[in-house]
PDB file of C-alpha atoms and ligand atoms in Angstrom:
ATOM      1  CA  UNK A  15      70.846  75.427 110.787  1.00  0.00           C
ATOM      2  CA  UNK A  16      67.818  74.740 113.001  1.00  0.00           C
ATOM      3  CA  UNK A  17      68.040  74.922 116.788  1.00  0.00           C
ATOM      4  CA  UNK A  18      67.770  71.267 116.831  1.00  0.00           C
ATOM      5  CA  UNK A  19      70.537  71.036 114.638  1.00  0.00           C
ATOM      6  CA  UNK A  20      72.754  73.050 117.456  1.00  0.00           C
ATOM      7  CA  UNK A  21      71.310  70.715 120.074  1.00  0.00           C
ATOM      8  CA  UNK A  22      72.636  67.624 118.131  1.00  0.00           C
ATOM      9  CA  UNK A  23      75.994  69.552 117.567  1.00  0.00           C
ATOM     10  CA  UNK A  24      76.594  70.149 121.128  1.00  0.00           C
ATOM     11  CA  UNK A  25      75.257  66.927 122.102  1.00  0.00           C
ATOM     12  CA  UNK A  26      77.789  65.396 119.598  1.00  0.00           C
ATOM     13  CA  UNK A  27      80.796  67.273 121.088  1.00  0.00           C
ATOM     14  CA  UNK A  28      79.717  66.233 124.699  1.00  0.00           C
ATOM     15  CA  UNK A  29      79.535  62.299 123.640  1.00  0.00           C
ATOM     16  CA  UNK A  30      82.673  62.644 122.051  1.00  0.00           C
ATOM     17  CA  UNK A  31      84.444  63.022 125.625  1.00  0.00           C
ATOM     18  CA  UNK A  32      82.889  59.663 126.405  1.00  0.00           C
ATOM     19  CA  UNK A  33      85.371  56.623 126.799  1.00  0.00           C
ATOM     20  CA  UNK A  34      84.981  53.125 127.410  1.00  0.00           C
ATOM     21  CA  UNK A  35      84.191  51.910 130.822  1.00  0.00           C
ATOM     22  CA  UNK A  36      82.829  55.415 131.816  1.00  0.00           C
ATOM     23  CA  UNK A  37      79.940  55.437 134.142  1.00  0.00           C
ATOM     24  CA  UNK A  38      77.651  58.481 132.940  1.00  0.00           C
ATOM     25  CA  UNK A  39      75.023  61.059 134.379  1.00  0.00           C
ATOM     26  CA  UNK A  40      72.103  61.151 131.561  1.00  0.00           C
ATOM     27  CA  UNK A  41      70.420  64.222 131.607  1.00  0.00           C
ATOM     28  CA  UNK A  42      66.691  65.013 130.889  1.00  0.00           C
ATOM     29  CA  UNK A  43      65.154  67.422 128.086  1.00  0.00           C
ATOM     30  CA  UNK A  44      65.052  67.886 124.112  1.00  0.00           C
ATOM     31  CA  UNK A  45      68.950  68.529 124.044  1.00  0.00           C
ATOM     32  CA  UNK A  46      70.109  65.577 126.582  1.00  0.00           C
ATOM     33  CA  UNK A  47      67.826  63.193 124.283  1.00  0.00           C
ATOM     34  CA  UNK A  48      70.308  63.713 121.588  1.00  0.00           C
ATOM     35  CA  UNK A  49      73.034  62.792 123.605  1.00  0.00           C
ATOM     36  CA  UNK A  50      71.489  59.648 124.548  1.00  0.00           C
ATOM     37  CA  UNK A  51      70.549  58.625 121.423  1.00  0.00           C
ATOM     38  CA  UNK A  52      73.959  59.306 120.112  1.00  0.00           C
ATOM     39  CA  UNK A  53      75.441  57.378 122.995  1.00  0.00           C
ATOM     40  CA  UNK A  54      73.112  54.359 121.912  1.00  0.00           C
ATOM     41  CA  UNK A  55      74.599  54.539 118.766  1.00  0.00           C
ATOM     42  CA  UNK A  56      78.203  54.090 120.344  1.00  0.00           C
ATOM     43  CA  UNK A  57      76.896  51.574 122.398  1.00  0.00           C
ATOM     44  CA  UNK A  58      75.783  49.587 119.272  1.00  0.00           C
ATOM     45  CA  UNK A  59      79.286  49.820 117.775  1.00  0.00           C
ATOM     46  CA  UNK A  60      80.850  48.433 120.995  1.00  0.00           C
ATOM     47  CA  UNK A  61      81.093  51.215 123.482  1.00  0.00           C
ATOM     48  CA  UNK A  62      80.832  49.855 127.297  1.00  0.00           C
ATOM     49  CA  UNK A  63      79.233  52.556 129.547  1.00  0.00           C
ATOM     50  CA  UNK A  64      76.488  52.367 132.043  1.00  0.00           C
ATOM     51  CA  UNK A  65      74.368  55.181 133.063  1.00  0.00           C
ATOM     52  CA  UNK A  66      72.558  56.837 135.876  1.00  0.00           C
ATOM     53  CA  UNK A  67      69.206  58.380 134.056  1.00  0.00           C
ATOM     54  CA  UNK A  68      67.676  61.707 135.668  1.00  0.00           C
ATOM     55  CA  UNK A  69      64.399  60.915 134.862  1.00  0.00           C
ATOM     56  CA  UNK A  70      61.888  58.159 134.384  1.00  0.00           C
ATOM     57  CA  UNK A  71      61.728  59.694 130.413  1.00  0.00           C
ATOM     58  CA  UNK A  72      65.439  59.270 130.133  1.00  0.00           C
ATOM     59  CA  UNK A  73      65.715  56.264 131.728  1.00  0.00           C
ATOM     60  CA  UNK A  74      62.996  54.732 129.026  1.00  0.00           C
ATOM     61  CA  UNK A  75      65.002  56.076 126.330  1.00  0.00           C
ATOM     62  CA  UNK A  76      68.614  54.808 127.308  1.00  0.00           C
ATOM     63  CA  UNK A  77      67.101  51.614 127.860  1.00  0.00           C
ATOM     64  CA  UNK A  78      65.572  51.652 124.532  1.00  0.00           C
ATOM     65  CA  UNK A  79      69.151  52.651 123.009  1.00  0.00           C
ATOM     66  CA  UNK A  80      70.725  49.923 124.675  1.00  0.00           C
ATOM     67  CA  UNK A  81      72.334  51.603 127.621  1.00  0.00           C
ATOM     68  CA  UNK A  82      72.607  49.838 130.618  1.00  0.00           C
ATOM     69  CA  UNK A  83      70.919  51.504 133.293  1.00  0.00           C
ATOM     70  CA  UNK A  84      72.800  51.259 137.021  1.00  0.00           C
ATOM     71  CA  UNK A  85      71.634  53.367 140.111  1.00  0.00           C
ATOM     72  CA  UNK A  86      73.391  55.698 142.487  1.00  0.00           C
ATOM     73  CA  UNK A  87      73.778  53.071 145.228  1.00  0.00           C
ATOM     74  CA  UNK A  88      75.881  51.007 142.988  1.00  0.00           C
ATOM     75  CA  UNK A  89      77.705  53.863 141.648  1.00  0.00           C
ATOM     76  CA  UNK A  90      77.982  56.885 143.786  1.00  0.00           C
ATOM     77  CA  UNK A  91      80.625  58.466 142.075  1.00  0.00           C
ATOM     78  CA  UNK A  92      80.119  59.054 138.411  1.00  0.00           C
ATOM     79  CA  UNK A  93      82.724  59.702 135.880  1.00  0.00           C
ATOM     80  CA  UNK A  94      80.612  62.565 133.880  1.00  0.00           C
ATOM     81  CA  UNK A  95      77.280  64.159 133.528  1.00  0.00           C
ATOM     82  CA  UNK A  96      75.582  65.254 130.546  1.00  0.00           C
ATOM     83  CA  UNK A  97      72.977  67.361 130.721  1.00  0.00           C
ATOM     84  CA  UNK A  98      71.223  70.766 129.492  1.00  0.00           C
ATOM     85  CA  UNK A  99      70.206  73.654 130.964  1.00  0.00           C
ATOM     86  CA  UNK A 100      67.550  76.286 130.584  1.00  0.00           C
ATOM     87  CA  UNK A 101      69.771  79.290 131.218  1.00  0.00           C
ATOM     88  CA  UNK A 102      73.818  79.613 131.446  1.00  0.00           C
ATOM     89  CA  UNK A 103      75.390  82.856 132.538  1.00  0.00           C
ATOM     90  CA  UNK A 104      78.976  83.492 132.210  1.00  0.00           C
ATOM     91  CA  UNK A 105      80.355  82.064 135.363  1.00  0.00           C
ATOM     92  CA  UNK A 106      78.629  78.853 134.531  1.00  0.00           C
ATOM     93  CA  UNK A 107      75.895  79.322 137.036  1.00  0.00           C
ATOM     94  CA  UNK A 108      72.723  77.576 135.464  1.00  0.00           C
ATOM     95  CA  UNK A 109      68.993  77.372 136.054  1.00  0.00           C
ATOM     96  CA  UNK A 110      67.612  74.011 135.246  1.00  0.00           C
ATOM     97  CA  UNK A 111      64.400  72.404 135.864  1.00  0.00           C
ATOM     98  CA  UNK A 112      62.310  73.501 132.799  1.00  0.00           C
ATOM     99  CA  UNK A 113      61.818  69.962 131.990  1.00  0.00           C
ATOM    100  CA  UNK A 114      60.837  69.125 135.785  1.00  0.00           C
ATOM    101  CA  UNK A 115      63.977  66.766 136.607  1.00  0.00           C
ATOM    102  CA  UNK A 116      66.043  69.411 138.599  1.00  0.00           C
ATOM    103  CA  UNK A 117      66.091  66.941 141.692  1.00  0.00           C
ATOM    104  CA  UNK A 118      67.931  64.262 140.332  1.00  0.00           C
ATOM    105  CA  UNK A 119      69.742  66.308 137.962  1.00  0.00           C
ATOM    106  CA  UNK A 120      71.140  67.963 140.893  1.00  0.00           C
ATOM    107  CA  UNK A 121      71.962  65.023 142.735  1.00  0.00           C
ATOM    108  CA  UNK A 122      73.456  63.387 139.703  1.00  0.00           C
ATOM    109  CA  UNK A 123      75.448  66.325 138.768  1.00  0.00           C
ATOM    110  CA  UNK A 124      76.913  66.718 142.619  1.00  0.00           C
ATOM    111  CA  UNK A 125      77.724  63.011 142.090  1.00  0.00           C
ATOM    112  CA  UNK A 126      79.842  63.402 138.786  1.00  0.00           C
ATOM    113  CA  UNK A 127      83.433  64.316 138.740  1.00  0.00           C
ATOM    114  CA  UNK A 128      82.822  66.253 135.611  1.00  0.00           C
ATOM    115  CA  UNK A 129      79.449  67.733 134.817  1.00  0.00           C
ATOM    116  CA  UNK A 130      78.994  68.907 130.916  1.00  0.00           C
ATOM    117  CA  UNK A 131      76.314  71.121 129.710  1.00  0.00           C
ATOM    118  CA  UNK A 132      75.018  70.778 126.395  1.00  0.00           C
ATOM    119  CA  UNK A 133      72.816  73.759 125.181  1.00  0.00           C
ATOM    120  CA  UNK A 134      72.136  76.082 122.022  1.00  0.00           C
ATOM    121  CA  UNK A 135      73.225  79.894 121.925  1.00  0.00           C
ATOM    122  CA  UNK A 136      69.779  80.932 123.101  1.00  0.00           C
ATOM    123  CA  UNK A 137      70.351  79.436 126.393  1.00  0.00           C
ATOM    124  CA  UNK A 138      73.194  82.306 127.167  1.00  0.00           C
ATOM    125  CA  UNK A 139      72.702  85.115 129.296  1.00  0.00           C
ATOM    126  CA  UNK A 140      74.432  87.996 130.757  1.00  0.00           C
ATOM    127  CA  UNK A 141      72.023  87.452 133.907  1.00  0.00           C
ATOM    128  CA  UNK A 142      69.848  84.423 135.023  1.00  0.00           C
ATOM    129  CA  UNK A 143      66.057  84.969 135.710  1.00  0.00           C
ATOM    130  CA  UNK A 144      64.387  85.633 132.574  1.00  0.00           C
ATOM    131  CA  UNK A 145      63.563  81.925 132.423  1.00  0.00           C
ATOM    132  CA  UNK A 146      61.584  81.653 135.789  1.00  0.00           C
ATOM    133  CA  UNK A 147      63.219  79.871 138.292  1.00  0.00           C
ATOM    134  CA  UNK A 148      61.699  76.080 138.871  1.00  0.00           C
ATOM    135  CA  UNK A 149      61.546  74.952 142.360  1.00  0.00           C
ATOM    136  CA  UNK A 150      60.488  71.549 143.769  1.00  0.00           C
ATOM    137  CA  UNK A 151      58.570  71.583 146.503  1.00  0.00           C
ATOM    138  CA  UNK A 152      56.639  69.040 148.877  1.00  0.00           C
ATOM    139  CA  UNK A 153      53.128  69.436 148.136  1.00  0.00           C
ATOM    140  CA  UNK A 154      52.115  69.851 151.708  1.00  0.00           C
ATOM    141  CA  UNK A 155      54.205  73.203 151.913  1.00  0.00           C
ATOM    142  CA  UNK A 156      52.945  74.700 148.879  1.00  0.00           C
ATOM    143  CA  UNK A 157      51.141  77.818 150.831  1.00  0.00           C
ATOM    144  CA  UNK A 158      53.877  78.435 152.895  1.00  0.00           C
ATOM    145  CA  UNK A 159      56.901  78.031 150.073  1.00  0.00           C
ATOM    146  CA  UNK A 160      54.649  80.367 148.128  1.00  0.00           C
ATOM    147  CA  UNK A 161      54.119  82.863 150.892  1.00  0.00           C
ATOM    148  CA  UNK A 162      57.916  82.820 151.609  1.00  0.00           C
ATOM    149  CA  UNK A 163      59.069  83.303 147.961  1.00  0.00           C
ATOM    150  CA  UNK A 164      56.553  85.839 147.029  1.00  0.00           C
ATOM    151  CA  UNK A 165      57.903  87.594 150.307  1.00  0.00           C
ATOM    152  CA  UNK A 166      61.803  87.698 148.835  1.00  0.00           C
ATOM    153  CA  UNK A 167      59.967  89.264 145.690  1.00  0.00           C
ATOM    154  CA  UNK A 168      59.250  86.326 143.443  1.00  0.00           C
ATOM    155  CA  UNK A 169      56.149  85.709 141.583  1.00  0.00           C
ATOM    156  CA  UNK A 170      55.465  81.934 141.938  1.00  0.00           C
ATOM    157  CA  UNK A 171      53.046  79.710 140.034  1.00  0.00           C
ATOM    158  CA  UNK A 172      52.375  75.911 140.442  1.00  0.00           C
ATOM    159  CA  UNK A 173      53.505  74.371 137.527  1.00  0.00           C
ATOM    160  CA  UNK A 174      50.246  73.113 135.078  1.00  0.00           C
ATOM    161  CA  UNK A 175      51.047  71.100 132.083  1.00  0.00           C
ATOM    162  CA  UNK A 176      48.151  69.846 129.640  1.00  0.00           C
ATOM    163  CA  UNK A 177      45.613  71.521 132.157  1.00  0.00           C
ATOM    164  CA  UNK A 178      46.773  69.343 135.319  1.00  0.00           C
ATOM    165  CA  UNK A 179      48.832  70.194 138.015  1.00  0.00           C
ATOM    166  CA  UNK A 180      52.244  68.858 136.993  1.00  0.00           C
ATOM    167  CA  UNK A 181      53.995  66.316 139.493  1.00  0.00           C
ATOM    168  CA  UNK A 182      57.949  65.451 139.162  1.00  0.00           C
ATOM    169  CA  UNK A 183      59.088  61.954 139.025  1.00  0.00           C
ATOM    170  CA  UNK A 184      59.386  62.246 142.918  1.00  0.00           C
ATOM    171  CA  UNK A 185      55.494  63.046 142.998  1.00  0.00           C
ATOM    172  CA  UNK A 186      56.497  66.830 144.101  1.00  0.00           C
ATOM    173  CA  UNK A 187      55.384  70.152 142.899  1.00  0.00           C
ATOM    174  CA  UNK A 188      57.248  72.649 140.691  1.00  0.00           C
ATOM    175  CA  UNK A 189      56.855  76.173 141.537  1.00  0.00           C
ATOM    176  CA  UNK A 190      58.080  78.621 138.522  1.00  0.00           C
ATOM    177  CA  UNK A 191      59.284  81.489 140.293  1.00  0.00           C
ATOM    178  CA  UNK A 192      59.878  85.167 138.710  1.00  0.00           C
ATOM    179  CA  UNK A 193      62.584  86.500 140.688  1.00  0.00           C
ATOM    180  CA  UNK A 194      63.351  89.187 137.982  1.00  0.00           C
ATOM    181  CA  UNK A 195      67.116  89.486 136.958  1.00  0.00           C
ATOM    182  CA  UNK A 196      68.957  87.621 139.710  1.00  0.00           C
ATOM    183  CA  UNK A 197      71.847  89.660 140.583  1.00  0.00           C
ATOM    184  CA  UNK A 198      73.419  87.313 143.363  1.00  0.00           C
ATOM    185  CA  UNK A 199      72.502  83.533 142.240  1.00  0.00           C
ATOM    186  CA  UNK A 200      74.489  81.890 144.972  1.00  0.00           C
ATOM    187  CA  UNK A 201      72.954  84.097 148.027  1.00  0.00           C
ATOM    188  CA  UNK A 202      69.532  83.326 146.576  1.00  0.00           C
ATOM    189  CA  UNK A 203      70.612  79.619 146.422  1.00  0.00           C
ATOM    190  CA  UNK A 204      71.368  79.956 150.074  1.00  0.00           C
ATOM    191  CA  UNK A 205      68.378  81.492 151.392  1.00  0.00           C
ATOM    192  CA  UNK A 206      65.694  79.128 149.165  1.00  0.00           C
ATOM    193  CA  UNK A 207      67.865  75.939 150.755  1.00  0.00           C
ATOM    194  CA  UNK A 208      67.030  77.210 154.057  1.00  0.00           C
ATOM    195  CA  UNK A 209      63.044  76.996 153.386  1.00  0.00           C
ATOM    196  CA  UNK A 210      61.453  73.850 154.847  1.00  0.00           C
ATOM    197  CA  UNK A 211      59.296  72.273 151.992  1.00  0.00           C
ATOM    198  CA  UNK A 212      61.752  73.157 149.248  1.00  0.00           C
ATOM    199  CA  UNK A 213      62.984  70.246 148.414  1.00  0.00           C
ATOM    200  CA  UNK A 214      65.458  71.570 145.668  1.00  0.00           C
ATOM    201  CA  UNK A 215      65.528  74.772 143.463  1.00  0.00           C
ATOM    202  CA  UNK A 216      66.967  74.905 139.869  1.00  0.00           C
ATOM    203  CA  UNK A 217      69.959  76.983 140.421  1.00  0.00           C
ATOM    204  CA  UNK A 218      73.386  75.087 139.836  1.00  0.00           C
ATOM    205  CA  UNK A 219      76.199  77.010 141.099  1.00  0.00           C
ATOM    206  CA  UNK A 220      79.618  75.891 140.632  1.00  0.00           C
ATOM    207  CA  UNK A 221      78.938  72.526 139.833  1.00  0.00           C
ATOM    208  CA  UNK A 222      79.690  72.782 135.961  1.00  0.00           C
ATOM    209  CA  UNK A 223      83.195  72.017 134.140  1.00  0.00           C
ATOM    210  CA  UNK A 224      82.236  73.021 130.631  1.00  0.00           C
ATOM    211  CA  UNK A 225      79.390  74.251 128.730  1.00  0.00           C
ATOM    212  CA  UNK A 226      79.396  73.248 125.118  1.00  0.00           C
ATOM    213  CA  UNK A 227      77.275  75.605 122.798  1.00  0.00           C
ATOM    214  CA  UNK A 228      75.833  74.845 119.377  1.00  0.00           C
ATOM    215  CA  UNK A 229      75.435  77.652 117.085  1.00  0.00           C
ATOM    216  CA  UNK A 230      74.586  78.088 113.469  1.00  0.00           C
ATOM    217  CA  UNK A 231      76.592  74.938 112.617  1.00  0.00           C
ATOM    218  CA  UNK A 232      79.607  75.633 114.893  1.00  0.00           C
ATOM    219  CA  UNK A 233      80.571  74.808 118.320  1.00  0.00           C
ATOM    220  CA  UNK A 234      81.883  76.824 121.180  1.00  0.00           C
ATOM    221  CA  UNK A 235      82.877  76.223 124.593  1.00  0.00           C
ATOM    222  CA  UNK A 236      83.041  78.046 127.800  1.00  0.00           C
ATOM    223  CA  UNK A 237      84.885  76.457 130.663  1.00  0.00           C
ATOM    224  CA  UNK A 238      85.625  77.334 134.333  1.00  0.00           C
TER     225      UNK A 238
HETATM  226  C1  5RP B  16      65.226  69.609 132.691  1.00  0.00           C
HETATM  227  C2  5RP B  16      66.175  70.366 132.329  1.00  0.00           C
HETATM  228  C3  5RP B  16      66.881  70.618 130.891  1.00  0.00           C
HETATM  229  O1  5RP B  16      68.036  70.235 131.275  1.00  0.00           O
HETATM  230  C4  5RP B  16      66.230  71.901 130.654  1.00  0.00           C
HETATM  231  O2  5RP B  16      64.968  72.498 130.754  1.00  0.00           O
HETATM  232  C5  5RP B  16      66.731  71.853 128.958  1.00  0.00           C
HETATM  233  O3  5RP B  16      66.185  71.402 127.999  1.00  0.00           O
HETATM  234  P1  5RP B  16      65.999  71.486 126.858  1.00  0.00           P
HETATM  235  O4  5RP B  16      67.117  71.027 126.520  1.00  0.00           O
HETATM  236  O5  5RP B  16      64.924  70.690 126.291  1.00  0.00           O
HETATM  237  O6  5RP B  16      66.040  72.899 126.183  1.00  0.00           O
HETATM  238  O7  5RP B  16      66.783  71.296 133.537  1.00  0.00           O
HETATM  239  O8  5RP B  16      64.584  69.365 134.147  1.00  0.00           O
END
């Protein structure tokens, strides 16, 4: 079984939770892509759902597979959010933002009654932090925020993709921050939230109901 097979298996389990009439959060990343494609297959067979996408790329994919797109203005409370993650620790705190969509992903997760995360086994860790924490910042604040997070013990770099400074869907920058292993994700999340210029960070704390893990052809779950 490849990592993609495991991602698809996890995605299938999450999509099985979807019922007629639901308004869904649609995540971003390679695992969420499987979920959106599988939802599209169910929509073609008659499933009635609506989706709020967490990125421009997910919106494009969702439209292409026939999922009706709505906004949080129309539906501020979502039934279920299905998204991926970069790291998951035992109390279901996450690092997200590897795909640069953490801001909309966190807004959509917050808006959702239930958040289900789909990953392959490699995303499970004892402590967060091997995956460098993505932080979305307003470009104007870059020097200040880098100085502040570096003072907090991080090594931070502005994300570059394909030789260009990466811009999020909101035209912000991402700082990828190496804090080492994060002993207290809640405390770090609170500190980061106090720094002006940080729009959002990729620590998702107490937001998740269930993590579905694909591992070597089997599915297991972590719940709160
Ligand atoms: C995007 C994300 C993704 O959920 C995360 O990066 C996981 O992606 P993948 O499923 O491709 O490993 O947070 O901002």
